[in-house]
Structures are given as structure tokens and as C-alpha cells.
Amino acid sequence: MVKPSLAVATSPAAAAPGGLAVSLQGVNKSFGMGNTYLPVLKDINLDVRRGELMLLVGPSGCGKTTLLSVMAGILDVDNGVVDVFGARVDKLSQSKKTRFRQANIGFIFQQFNLIPTLTATENVAVPLIIAGQPYRAALERARHYLSLVGLGERLEHFPPQLSGGQQQRVAIARALVAEPRLVVCDEPTAALDSSTGQLVMEMFRNVALSAERAIVVVTHDNRIFSYGDRIAEMLDGRIVDIHDNPDRVK
Amino acid sequence: MWRIGLKMLMGDRAKYLTLVGGVSVVVFLFIQQGSVFCGLIGRTAKPVEAIGAPIWVVDRNLQVVDEFKGLLDTDLLRVRSVEGVKWAVPLFIRQAQVRLPSGKFQAVRLVGIDGATLVGRPPRLLEGRIEDLNAPDAVIVGRAEMERLGSPQIGDTFEINDRRARVVGIADVPRDFLSNPYLYTTFERAVQYVPRERKLMNYILAAPKEGYAAQQVIADIERVTGLAAYDEDGMRWLTMNYYLRNTGIPVNIGISVALVFLVGMAIIGQTFYAFALQNEKYFGALKAMGAGSLTLVGMIMLQSVIIGLIGYGIGVGGGALIGYLGGQGKGKLAFYTPYQLLVISFIATMLICVLSSLLSIQRVLRLEPAVVFRG
């Protein structure tokens, strides 16, 4: 089993049980310069708690995906604090950021991004192989996670041989296999029909979520809003509202 | 990650076969053109190999074995007088005209060897006995190109410059650059087959005594006689260098090889680039998941090296097959693949693959992992 470690300072909030998974303070991010200057994130302050499934919602172009990228450490901020489980991600060098992602972040993409020439098992094993785990051990662990998401019968199938819902379940297994503490999902149900989308979100709650893990889901699919513990609404690069979800599915 | 890299490469059959096919064709053309070049240049020196002698003594101004610069009879005696020379015999090589029974004429390379010692005789007799060369009108025919003489058998006769010649043997003689048939006879008879000249002998073949280094004997011959002397390898290179300097062979084949290199690099580079573009989102996903740039560069390099190795193997195999088939029977393909050509083409192949993959590598290096969230 991979037990990733990265020597980083831990904030008091992260150290406390039930503390914060992600803390963003005064985060700004822009693209371009001169005539093409475009501020995308404006003074973002946001906390994501451990054991929480947070939905990040808002119209297209409001900065949801950029914010997700910042949390995941794949996009640098112009200024502000990005604290993920006590690590100041905004202060890490690129190589440390790469190792941080390897150890702490799981990714789920709208288009799944499964490598079509690898079997489901091999796709799920990729994060473990990146982390340096032996190939056979990685495959063994990947099979276990595929069984957890109900694909024990599809281990040797290639992505093109799977339905959209099955591919997203493979992606969920891939996101979880290295036991990350933060899972970021970009429009995970956008490419799925309604019932399959519901199934995937149920899987997030039942399989992916745990007391020490947080999940952040970017979506504008209001059919799945009921699966979030809290919902952060964005508009024009700002967070305009954060509220508990009264309709949350138990 | 190397397994992942290879599966990404080989799983996409169409791209994989295109890449391997492209490299194979490039290597095949490299080997084919290079071997033809080596074969052609090598053939220019075949007369030296067909005669075979430790030391060749020639006129100082001789540039190529096909030139006829005569030596004086006294030169032979002076060579024999050099300390360290075990023996020295005259050799006569000229172009002559054979009149065939059909009435047609055919140019031949007439080789007159010393009748007493038979030094300079053909390397291997296929039919007949070498001793019969001293019989009246006797000639031995080289098998290469002998069909131009009507494929004569032992006992057949024809005319050389209106003098009768009778075949007493068939020899295994390599095909040379001019592709004229070889006729071996004795020195004394050879001079009668060609128009009378003041200097008849144009080569002296010699050998060093036991205990004397060939290079020292060569230097002594040159010092004492004022003639030029070479060992067999030196004589071969004298001839090959002449053709390299004075014919368009290197330029023509060099252009072909350069074009193969450029076209090959364009095809392979383009295919590699398309492969990288197609896999960009997967490389982006790998980067997001924590794969370092060096890891991804390693994967791409491994892919290009594997493509290069497989393509090299197929290309060399194809080239060798063409060479083998072209050299079978009466095949006249000039084809010789020295190990140096294999080494050079291997390096060139790897260079093409690595250079081609640089386009993909720079794209992956510049790839931001955030690209994975862009739809």
C-alpha cells in the first residue's frame, strides 16, 4: 500500500480532528497581460472541511475550474494563501508540487481521461506506478479498487469497451487508489445521463468520502446538487455565497 | 512507467505500425543505398583482389588499377635486387577485343601472369587445371560476365585481336566495376594478343622474404627503384580513392542518402508529433497525477528508441534480403554491407528517432497539467 508522505508544515487547523482540508485566503489569479489581461479569481476566501463533499457551482466562465486547479496545485496563483492539509501549496516549488499532488490529490475529469490503450486495471494502477509502486502490486491494488466501484467483472476491459458510467467509475477508482486526502472532480456527471450521474454521485458519498478526506466537485448540473454537504456559488471570479445544503442526500 | 509508455505506443496499432514502417523504410533505403555505394566502390578494386599479391609495384604516376602505365624490363630486375624481396614477377593487364563466333566483338580484361610461377593466377578454379595455362593458345575465363562471351566451355575457341585463344579453365573471379569478362593467360602470350608497345609490363608483383616486414620492403623498393609500391590493401584504396574523387558516385548516392535522412525525419517527426498531440490530454493527466516532466520525457524517449530498434531490425533485414536476392545466380547487383555501414545507419536511425521525438518532448515539457480540466 502506498503511504505517501511529503514533509510540509501543518497548520493548527489541519492538525485538529475535523479541521480544514483546504483553506484559501485572498487568492487572486489572472491570465494574460496588457490588453489581454483577464482576472479570473478575485479575492477568493474558502474553507473546505475534512469529511466534506463540497460543490462548487456557477455559470460557465465564472472561474470554478480555475479555482479547482488552484486547490489541486496544478495552477499557480498570483497572490493569496493556498493551504491544503497544512501544506502551503502556493509556496511549493514545481517539483515539490508534483510530489504533493502525487501523494495527496486524486483527480476525476469530465472526459474521464482514461488511457484507451490500457486496461481498466492498468488505468487505475497508474497513480501507484507514478508513485513508484511495483507494477504487479499496483495492479493487485487496482483490482481491489475496481471491485469497490462495482467493476470486478470488467478488470481487463479497455475504456472504449466500457459505457460512460463505467468509465467514470474506473476514473473514481483511479482517483482513490493512492488514498489521496483531497479528491477534485471537474464536471464528473456532465458526460453522463441522469441516472448514471446519480449513481456516480452516490459512489462519491459511499466509497470516496471518509472522515479524513474531502471532495470538491465543480458542476453546473443541478440534478446532483443534493449530494453536496455544502455548496459554494461563484460569479465573475468571486464566491458570492457558501451555504449548507438543506436537501443533502443522507 | 516504461510499461505504460510502451502500452500507450503499441496499443495504438495504426500509429505504431506507421512509425515502425516509416523507420523501417528509412533504414532499408539507408542500407540499400549505402550497400550499393560500398558495392560499387568495392568493385573498382576487384582486379586487385582477383590477382592477389603481397606487394604491387607500379609507375609512380599510376592513379588507378585500370590505367596502363608501362614499366621497363629493367625495373623488374631492380625490384628483384632489393633486399627483402623474396620474388618479383611481371604482370600484364590490358583491355583487349574478343571476336565471338557470332561475329560480335566484346571487350575483355586480359591478365597476363608469369608463366613459370603462375603468380597472379585466379583465386579459385571452377573447371580445368591451372597448369594447362601453359598449353598453346590457352586462356582461363572468369565466370563473372562470361555470358558476354557466349558462356564458353573448356575447349571452345575464339579470337583475341585476330589471334586464336582456347579455353582451358573456368575461374571464380569477382565481378568488377567495368563489368568486362576476365581472361587469364601467360605474360608471354598476353603481349602477343595486344598491339605491340614499347613498355609491355605494367605491374610487378612481389613478395617479402620471411622475416622482412612488408611495409619496410615496400619502402625499400620505392627508395631503390623510384617506382611506387603498395601492399594489396594500399593498391585497393589507391583505386577506390580514384573513383571516389573522380566520379559522381559519392555525390549522387550522398544526395540520395541525405534525402532519405530528411524525408525520414519529416515522416517520423510528423507521426511522432501527431502521436504526442493525440496523447496530450493523457500526458496532461499523468502530469496532474504527479508524473514529473523527466518521467514523461523518459517515456517518450523510450518509445522513440523502441521504434528505432524495431524499425532498424526490419530495415536491415529487408536490405539484407534485397542484397541476398540481387546477388543470387547471375544477379549483377553491386551490394556490400560492411559493419561500419550498419553502425552508421544505427546511429543515424537513433538520431532520427531522438530528433523526431524532440518535437513531442518540448510539447510535453511545456504542457501545463491544468490542460486536463479544459474539456
XYZ file of C-alpha atoms in Angstrom:
625
model
C 0.000 0.000 0.000
C 1.290 3.435 -0.848
C 1.687 5.688 2.129
C 2.671 8.940 0.550
C 4.487 11.446 2.647
C 5.632 14.937 1.991
C 7.461 16.959 4.587
C 5.433 20.140 4.811
C 4.392 22.419 7.638
C 0.995 21.611 9.098
C -1.315 24.389 10.178
C -3.180 24.180 13.515
C -6.464 23.881 11.652
C -5.295 20.864 9.730
C -3.815 19.257 12.801
C -7.108 19.319 14.664
C -9.513 16.417 14.065
C -12.320 17.552 11.875
C -10.213 20.577 10.874
C -9.808 22.095 7.457
C -8.816 20.185 4.361
C -8.410 23.264 2.189
C -8.080 26.882 3.178
C -7.901 29.642 0.583
C -7.319 33.186 1.702
C -7.266 36.227 -0.539
C -6.494 34.197 -3.651
C -6.229 36.067 -6.948
C -5.493 34.579 -10.329
C -5.378 36.220 -13.720
C -4.406 35.270 -17.240
C -2.708 37.316 -19.949
C -1.330 40.833 -19.703
C -1.886 44.241 -21.246
C -4.941 44.228 -23.470
C -5.474 40.532 -22.850
C -5.336 40.806 -19.044
C -8.188 38.809 -17.548
C -8.689 38.431 -13.794
C -10.312 35.037 -13.243
C -10.229 34.624 -9.463
C -10.803 37.707 -7.321
C -10.042 37.682 -3.622
C -11.219 34.148 -3.008
C -11.669 33.030 0.598
C -12.860 29.483 1.022
C -12.514 26.664 3.528
C -13.230 23.017 2.756
C -13.640 20.774 5.768
C -12.399 17.249 6.205
C -15.045 14.621 5.546
C -16.961 17.077 3.413
C -18.262 16.906 -0.136
C -18.361 20.464 -1.376
C -19.996 21.510 -4.600
C -18.598 24.473 -6.494
C -21.314 25.848 -8.726
C -21.855 28.786 -11.012
C -22.264 29.758 -14.648
C -19.721 28.895 -17.310
C -16.621 31.068 -17.208
C -17.071 32.143 -13.599
C -13.741 30.560 -12.538
C -14.859 27.258 -10.987
C -12.353 25.101 -12.851
C -9.565 27.602 -12.265
C -10.297 27.510 -8.556
C -10.267 23.706 -8.621
C -6.910 23.767 -10.428
C -5.501 26.105 -7.791
C -6.662 23.789 -4.968
C -5.151 20.799 -6.753
C -1.790 22.526 -7.151
C -1.753 22.417 -10.930
C -2.109 26.173 -11.353
C -0.102 28.881 -9.601
C -1.871 31.844 -8.015
C -0.888 35.478 -8.426
C -1.193 36.035 -4.689
C -3.014 34.694 -1.647
C -2.696 31.626 0.550
C -3.455 28.103 -0.672
C -3.302 25.694 2.247
C -4.125 22.043 1.552
C -3.995 19.759 4.576
C -1.498 22.079 6.185
C 0.792 22.408 3.156
C 1.303 25.893 1.743
C 0.842 24.796 -1.866
C 1.376 28.362 -3.125
C 4.901 28.261 -1.644
C 5.972 24.880 -3.023
C 8.425 24.594 -5.898
C 7.162 22.858 -9.056
C 8.914 19.602 -8.225
C 7.566 19.591 -4.665
C 4.138 20.460 -6.004
C 4.348 17.489 -8.349
C 5.209 15.196 -5.448
C 2.489 16.795 -3.336
C -0.127 16.035 -5.983
C 1.180 12.512 -6.340
C 0.730 11.935 -2.612
C -2.367 13.925 -1.750
C -4.641 14.697 -4.685
C -6.985 12.480 -6.640
C -8.386 13.714 -9.947
C -11.665 12.997 -11.703
C -12.215 14.620 -15.070
C -15.258 15.423 -17.148
C -13.955 13.371 -20.084
C -12.515 10.666 -17.781
C -9.045 10.895 -19.446
C -8.556 7.147 -19.233
C -5.722 5.991 -21.461
C -7.501 3.986 -24.166
C -4.661 1.509 -24.739
C -4.525 0.448 -21.086
C -6.995 -1.917 -19.450
C -9.248 -0.675 -16.655
C -6.877 -2.262 -14.122
C -3.816 -0.639 -15.638
C -5.542 2.745 -15.796
C -6.417 2.544 -12.120
C -2.867 1.466 -11.274
C -1.277 4.481 -12.981
C -1.113 6.759 -9.869
C 0.548 3.949 -7.902
C 3.055 3.313 -10.681
C 3.811 7.040 -10.816
C 4.416 6.877 -7.066
C 6.948 4.107 -7.643
C 4.966 1.097 -6.514
C 5.963 -2.223 -8.201
C 3.848 -2.972 -11.257
C 2.274 -6.211 -10.040
C 1.458 -4.842 -6.597
C -0.083 -1.778 -8.219
C -2.272 -3.956 -10.431
C -3.357 -6.028 -7.442
C -4.411 -2.924 -5.552
C -6.116 -1.503 -8.644
C -8.242 -4.656 -8.936
C -9.382 -4.188 -5.347
C -10.492 -0.633 -6.035
C -12.257 -1.613 -9.228
C -14.189 -4.168 -7.188
C -15.132 -1.418 -4.742
C -16.724 0.599 -7.553
C -18.518 -2.492 -8.859
C -16.310 -3.234 -11.845
C -14.818 -6.510 -10.640
C -16.086 -8.119 -13.840
C -14.514 -5.544 -16.133
C -10.907 -5.634 -14.969
C -9.353 -6.388 -18.353
C -11.679 -4.262 -20.440
C -10.284 -1.302 -22.307
C -12.004 2.077 -21.877
C -13.626 2.055 -25.330
C -15.279 -1.229 -24.339
C -16.950 0.379 -21.314
C -20.017 2.620 -21.057
C -19.635 6.259 -19.986
C -20.799 5.453 -16.457
C -18.386 2.533 -16.203
C -15.529 4.694 -17.444
C -16.295 7.297 -14.802
C -16.295 4.557 -12.156
C -12.873 3.486 -13.401
C -11.820 7.126 -13.060
C -13.153 7.191 -9.491
C -11.152 4.060 -8.668
C -8.084 5.696 -10.212
C -8.642 8.838 -8.150
C -8.914 6.847 -4.923
C -6.347 4.100 -5.401
C -3.443 6.071 -3.913
C -5.659 7.094 -0.993
C -5.447 10.838 -1.551
C -6.716 13.237 1.090
C -8.333 15.593 -1.396
C -10.300 14.487 -4.463
C -11.076 17.152 -7.049
C -13.728 16.487 -9.672
C -14.443 18.610 -12.712
C -17.982 18.176 -14.037
C -17.961 14.444 -13.276
C -21.524 13.924 -14.458
C -21.560 16.205 -17.480
C -20.913 13.374 -19.916
C -23.375 11.005 -18.235
C -27.119 10.546 -18.384
C -29.180 11.448 -15.349
C -29.416 8.044 -13.669
C -25.754 7.243 -14.264
C -24.839 10.656 -12.877
C -26.825 9.890 -9.736
C -25.057 6.556 -9.436
C -21.652 8.200 -9.716
C -22.514 10.778 -7.060
C -23.764 8.034 -4.751
C -20.422 6.368 -5.249
C -18.680 9.577 -4.241
C -20.593 9.648 -0.994
C -20.468 5.929 -0.233
C -16.991 4.939 -1.440
C -14.882 8.053 -1.840
C -15.819 10.160 1.127
C -14.241 9.489 4.509
C -13.583 11.372 7.688
C -10.047 12.278 6.651
C -10.803 13.030 3.027
C -12.529 15.946 1.341
C -14.111 16.014 -2.094
C -14.595 19.150 -4.146
C -16.878 18.844 -7.158
C -17.191 21.512 -9.819
C -20.557 21.248 -11.512
C -23.423 23.124 -13.012
C -25.552 20.018 -13.121
C -28.336 20.906 -10.701
C -29.545 17.299 -10.707
C -26.699 16.401 -8.381
C -26.817 19.377 -6.016
C -28.459 17.219 -3.365
C -25.255 15.189 -2.944
C -23.145 18.061 -1.586
C -22.693 18.841 2.111
C -22.110 22.487 1.276
C -22.459 24.481 -1.897
C -20.203 27.389 -2.856
C -21.616 29.608 -5.573
C -19.330 31.587 -7.838
C -19.994 34.528 -10.106
C -17.470 36.527 -12.124
C -14.452 35.147 -10.291
C -15.826 35.652 -6.807
C -17.515 33.383 -4.304
C -20.863 35.012 -3.728
C -22.406 32.503 -1.371
C -21.476 29.452 0.693
C -24.234 27.566 2.397
C -25.037 24.224 3.935
C -27.183 22.054 1.741
C -30.557 21.538 3.392
C -31.561 18.963 0.776
C -28.480 16.804 1.225
C -28.976 13.107 0.498
C -28.416 11.118 3.681
C 6.297 3.917 -16.161
C 8.113 2.298 -19.058
C 5.391 -0.341 -19.357
C 2.767 2.389 -19.510
C 4.793 4.210 -22.176
C 5.120 1.076 -24.283
C 1.454 0.207 -23.946
C 0.493 3.734 -24.959
C 2.720 3.303 -28.005
C 1.898 -0.224 -29.086
C -1.765 -0.119 -28.146
C -2.426 2.368 -30.918
C -1.768 -0.073 -33.731
C -2.214 2.317 -36.623
C 0.233 4.919 -35.294
C 2.625 2.258 -34.078
C 2.737 0.494 -37.435
C 3.098 3.823 -39.232
C 6.069 4.746 -37.068
C 7.736 1.346 -37.347
C 7.001 1.261 -41.068
C 8.459 4.745 -41.540
C 11.664 3.916 -39.690
C 11.947 0.560 -41.476
C 11.688 2.204 -44.890
C 14.273 4.820 -43.942
C 16.696 2.185 -42.638
C 16.044 -0.027 -45.636
C 16.897 2.845 -48.005
C 19.950 3.707 -45.911
C 21.225 0.152 -46.047
C 20.281 -0.326 -49.677
C 21.868 2.903 -50.901
C 24.875 2.539 -48.626
C 25.457 -1.053 -49.635
C 25.157 -0.221 -53.321
C 27.686 2.572 -52.813
C 30.087 0.264 -50.960
C 29.448 -2.461 -53.529
C 30.196 -0.161 -56.471
C 33.319 1.324 -54.923
C 34.441 -2.104 -53.767
C 34.098 -3.423 -57.297
C 36.583 -0.861 -58.576
C 39.268 -2.695 -56.589
C 38.223 -6.211 -57.631
C 41.046 -6.536 -60.187
C 43.488 -6.229 -57.298
C 41.677 -8.942 -55.350
C 41.288 -11.123 -58.445
C 45.032 -11.225 -58.918
C 46.195 -11.183 -55.336
C 49.785 -10.406 -54.437
C 51.505 -9.174 -51.260
C 53.200 -6.241 -52.990
C 52.291 -4.330 -56.137
C 54.998 -2.217 -57.793
C 53.699 0.365 -60.244
C 54.581 3.564 -62.042
C 54.764 6.461 -59.626
C 52.042 8.333 -61.544
C 49.564 5.462 -61.604
C 46.197 6.573 -60.182
C 44.042 3.521 -60.648
C 44.460 -0.162 -61.450
C 42.623 0.302 -64.741
C 45.336 2.648 -66.063
C 48.101 1.181 -68.244
C 51.390 2.837 -67.377
C 54.157 0.630 -68.626
C 57.313 -0.326 -66.733
C 60.756 -1.105 -68.147
C 62.075 -4.658 -68.166
C 64.967 -3.379 -66.071
C 62.512 -2.283 -63.370
C 61.787 -5.944 -62.736
C 65.476 -6.665 -62.204
C 65.860 -3.654 -59.905
C 62.930 -4.777 -57.775
C 64.412 -8.252 -57.539
C 67.668 -6.685 -56.368
C 66.045 -5.023 -53.353
C 66.989 -6.699 -50.100
C 63.967 -8.273 -48.530
C 62.256 -9.099 -51.818
C 61.647 -12.827 -51.976
C 60.423 -12.887 -55.560
C 59.175 -10.459 -58.178
C 57.304 -11.336 -61.385
C 55.835 -9.304 -64.221
C 52.105 -8.737 -64.664
C 50.300 -7.517 -67.721
C 46.780 -6.086 -67.635
C 45.137 -4.595 -70.708
C 41.776 -4.192 -72.351
C 41.512 -6.426 -75.424
C 38.840 -7.188 -78.009
C 37.466 -10.717 -78.350
C 35.764 -11.689 -81.605
C 32.937 -14.044 -80.807
C 31.764 -16.880 -83.107
C 28.706 -14.746 -83.819
C 30.989 -12.125 -85.291
C 30.353 -9.637 -82.494
C 33.176 -8.067 -80.506
C 33.438 -7.959 -76.745
C 35.934 -6.020 -74.637
C 37.743 -8.154 -72.035
C 40.230 -7.557 -69.239
C 43.258 -9.531 -70.335
C 45.547 -10.602 -67.480
C 48.972 -11.966 -68.394
C 50.662 -13.725 -65.488
C 54.158 -15.137 -65.120
C 54.115 -18.488 -66.921
C 56.786 -20.070 -64.751
C 55.395 -19.304 -61.320
C 51.746 -18.612 -62.241
C 51.760 -15.847 -59.598
C 48.653 -13.707 -60.101
C 46.532 -16.654 -61.141
C 42.775 -16.578 -60.454
C 41.835 -17.212 -56.839
C 39.758 -20.352 -57.449
C 39.350 -22.594 -60.482
C 35.882 -23.983 -61.050
C 36.790 -26.127 -64.026
C 40.079 -27.178 -65.633
C 43.648 -27.165 -64.305
C 45.872 -24.122 -63.814
C 48.837 -25.985 -65.292
C 47.039 -26.092 -68.640
C 47.568 -22.347 -68.929
C 50.967 -23.081 -70.419
C 49.386 -25.040 -73.289
C 49.291 -23.340 -76.713
C 46.668 -20.566 -77.045
C 45.389 -21.345 -73.545
C 43.218 -18.899 -71.662
C 41.176 -19.216 -68.492
C 37.826 -17.397 -68.438
C 36.425 -15.678 -65.359
C 32.891 -16.825 -64.620
C 31.585 -13.314 -63.873
C 30.218 -11.802 -67.093
C 31.301 -14.875 -69.096
C 27.866 -14.947 -70.700
C 29.068 -11.945 -72.679
C 31.491 -14.310 -74.313
C 28.679 -16.736 -75.084
C 29.320 -18.765 -71.910
C 32.217 -20.734 -73.406
C 33.101 -24.248 -72.221
C 36.529 -25.846 -71.907
C 37.809 -26.498 -75.421
C 35.881 -23.647 -77.026
C 37.881 -21.199 -79.077
C 37.599 -17.531 -80.068
C 39.837 -14.805 -81.406
C 41.590 -12.059 -79.454
C 42.753 -9.361 -81.828
C 42.792 -11.909 -84.635
C 44.825 -14.458 -82.664
C 43.337 -17.759 -81.580
C 42.553 -18.453 -77.947
C 41.325 -21.747 -76.450
C 39.513 -22.047 -73.122
C 41.274 -24.441 -70.706
C 39.541 -23.461 -67.488
C 36.761 -21.502 -65.815
C 37.705 -19.447 -62.748
C 35.688 -17.947 -59.949
C 36.502 -14.264 -60.437
C 34.590 -11.437 -58.768
C 32.594 -9.068 -60.926
C 34.402 -5.726 -61.233
C 33.327 -2.132 -61.827
C 33.762 -2.147 -65.606
C 31.918 -5.459 -65.820
C 34.155 -6.856 -68.544
C 34.922 -10.577 -68.605
C 38.354 -11.676 -67.325
C 40.716 -13.673 -69.488
C 43.858 -15.086 -67.848
C 46.835 -16.228 -69.900
C 50.604 -16.225 -69.587
C 52.561 -12.978 -69.785
C 54.367 -14.117 -72.934
C 51.143 -14.928 -74.738
C 49.296 -11.881 -73.475
C 51.778 -9.487 -75.070
C 51.088 -11.176 -78.400
C 47.335 -10.616 -78.081
C 47.620 -6.816 -77.947
C 49.223 -4.312 -80.340
C 52.962 -4.030 -79.828
C 54.043 -1.300 -77.368
C 57.432 -0.121 -76.103
C 56.672 -0.961 -72.498
C 54.649 -4.135 -72.172
C 54.787 -4.883 -68.493
C 52.646 -2.559 -66.382
C 52.826 -4.200 -62.956
C 55.396 -6.083 -60.962
C 54.061 -8.418 -58.313
C 56.442 -9.133 -55.453
C 56.596 -10.705 -52.014
C 58.753 -10.013 -48.965
C 61.181 -12.562 -47.682
C 60.452 -14.285 -44.385
C 61.498 -12.047 -41.528
C 61.066 -8.847 -43.500
C 58.122 -6.558 -42.806
C 56.095 -5.855 -45.934
C 55.957 -2.118 -45.252
C 59.731 -1.948 -44.899
C 60.217 -3.868 -48.153
C 57.732 -1.526 -49.878
C 59.677 1.489 -48.635
C 62.963 -0.068 -49.826
C 61.532 -0.804 -53.293
C 60.354 2.794 -53.630
C 63.729 4.131 -52.470
C 65.811 1.867 -54.700
C 63.698 1.881 -57.893
C 61.947 5.239 -57.792
C 58.685 3.377 -58.509
C 55.606 3.259 -56.316
C 54.791 0.155 -54.302
C 51.713 -0.828 -52.314
C 50.504 -3.759 -50.329
C 47.238 -5.264 -51.536
C 45.122 -3.079 -49.298
C 47.018 0.018 -50.377
C 46.503 -0.887 -54.017
C 42.780 -1.379 -53.428
C 42.466 2.013 -51.753
C 44.508 3.695 -54.486
C 41.877 2.573 -56.957
C 38.848 3.184 -54.756
C 40.050 6.676 -53.841
C 40.421 7.472 -57.531
C 36.797 6.579 -58.171
C 35.662 8.374 -55.042
C 37.443 11.559 -56.121
C 36.805 11.441 -59.843
C 33.310 10.065 -60.313
C 29.860 11.297 -59.314
C 29.130 8.150 -57.311
C 29.667 9.639 -53.829
C 27.732 12.813 -54.651
C 24.820 11.025 -56.284
C 24.432 8.425 -53.583
C 25.207 11.005 -50.906
C 22.286 13.112 -52.118
C 20.027 10.066 -52.047
C 21.097 9.236 -48.506
C 20.643 12.860 -47.381
C 17.161 12.901 -48.905
C 16.334 9.637 -47.171
C 17.501 11.179 -43.897
C 15.455 14.356 -44.353
C 12.315 12.686 -45.655
C 12.594 10.015 -42.983
C 12.922 12.604 -40.264
C 9.970 14.556 -41.646
C 7.720 11.486 -41.787
C 8.744 10.106 -38.434
C 8.768 13.522 -36.782
C 5.324 14.335 -38.102
C 3.931 10.991 -36.968
C 5.558 11.322 -33.556
C 4.163 14.818 -33.240
C 0.674 13.651 -34.191
C 1.083 10.869 -31.637
C 2.053 13.421 -28.975
C -0.858 15.703 -29.891
C -3.272 12.820 -29.677
C -1.894 11.821 -26.278
C -1.576 15.355 -24.935
C -4.541 15.093 -22.610
C -3.237 11.789 -21.244
C 0.201 13.245 -20.668
C -1.543 16.184 -19.009
C -3.497 13.794 -16.790
C -0.278 11.953 -15.893
C 1.361 15.275 -15.048
C -1.604 16.278 -12.892
C -1.437 12.920 -11.095
C 2.172 13.592 -10.189
C 4.301 12.288 -13.053
C 7.361 14.518 -13.356
C 8.498 16.031 -16.623
C 11.588 13.814 -16.616
C 9.403 10.726 -16.283
C 7.330 11.779 -19.278
C 10.452 12.646 -21.301
C 11.801 9.209 -20.409
C 8.583 7.596 -21.650
C 8.753 9.439 -24.976
C 12.452 8.675 -25.390
C 11.790 5.017 -24.651
C 9.009 4.994 -27.232
C 11.290 6.542 -29.848
C 14.167 4.180 -29.051
C 11.896 1.135 -29.265
C 10.509 2.367 -32.582
C 14.085 2.920 -33.755
C 15.283 -0.539 -32.704
C 12.352 -2.404 -34.259
C 12.487 -0.291 -37.426
C 16.243 -0.772 -37.631
C 15.903 -4.540 -37.373
C 13.225 -4.712 -40.060
C 15.062 -2.258 -42.322
C 18.389 -4.085 -42.064
C 16.625 -7.391 -42.630
C 14.897 -6.011 -45.724
C 18.129 -4.536 -47.035
C 19.978 -7.794 -46.473
C 17.231 -9.728 -48.242
C 17.436 -7.462 -51.290
C 21.211 -7.842 -51.284
C 20.920 -11.618 -50.996
C 18.322 -11.933 -53.760
C 20.150 -9.459 -56.007
C 23.402 -11.367 -55.597
C 21.901 -14.768 -56.351
C 22.713 -16.586 -59.574
C 23.589 -14.175 -62.340
C 22.437 -11.165 -60.304
C 24.590 -8.141 -61.011
C 23.607 -6.051 -58.011
C 26.663 -4.322 -56.559
C 25.864 -4.792 -52.885
C 28.242 -4.900 -49.959
C 27.295 -4.099 -46.376
C 30.356 -3.531 -44.201
C 29.826 -3.462 -40.445
C 30.662 0.247 -40.471
C 27.553 0.876 -42.567
C 25.444 -0.992 -40.009
C 26.931 1.105 -37.214
C 26.450 4.375 -39.104
C 22.872 3.549 -40.081
C 22.128 2.518 -36.486
C 23.417 5.853 -35.206
C 21.520 7.713 -37.950
C 18.316 5.833 -37.105
C 18.591 6.619 -33.433
C 19.388 10.219 -34.303
C 16.291 10.460 -36.499
C 14.097 8.948 -33.792
C 15.513 11.096 -31.000
C 15.395 14.296 -33.073
C 11.861 13.481 -34.173
C 10.774 12.905 -30.600
C 12.183 16.291 -29.540
C 9.100 17.971 -31.006
C 6.904 15.823 -28.789
C 9.195 16.299 -25.816
C 9.182 20.074 -25.957
C 5.397 20.000 -26.233
C 5.076 17.746 -23.194
C 7.576 19.847 -21.234
C 5.543 22.966 -21.925
C 2.288 21.202 -21.191
C 0.507 22.600 -18.148
C -1.250 19.921 -16.142
C -4.240 22.272 -15.886
C -4.922 21.424 -19.533
C -6.727 18.307 -18.284
C -9.595 20.419 -16.996
C -10.178 22.101 -20.331
C -12.989 19.901 -21.589
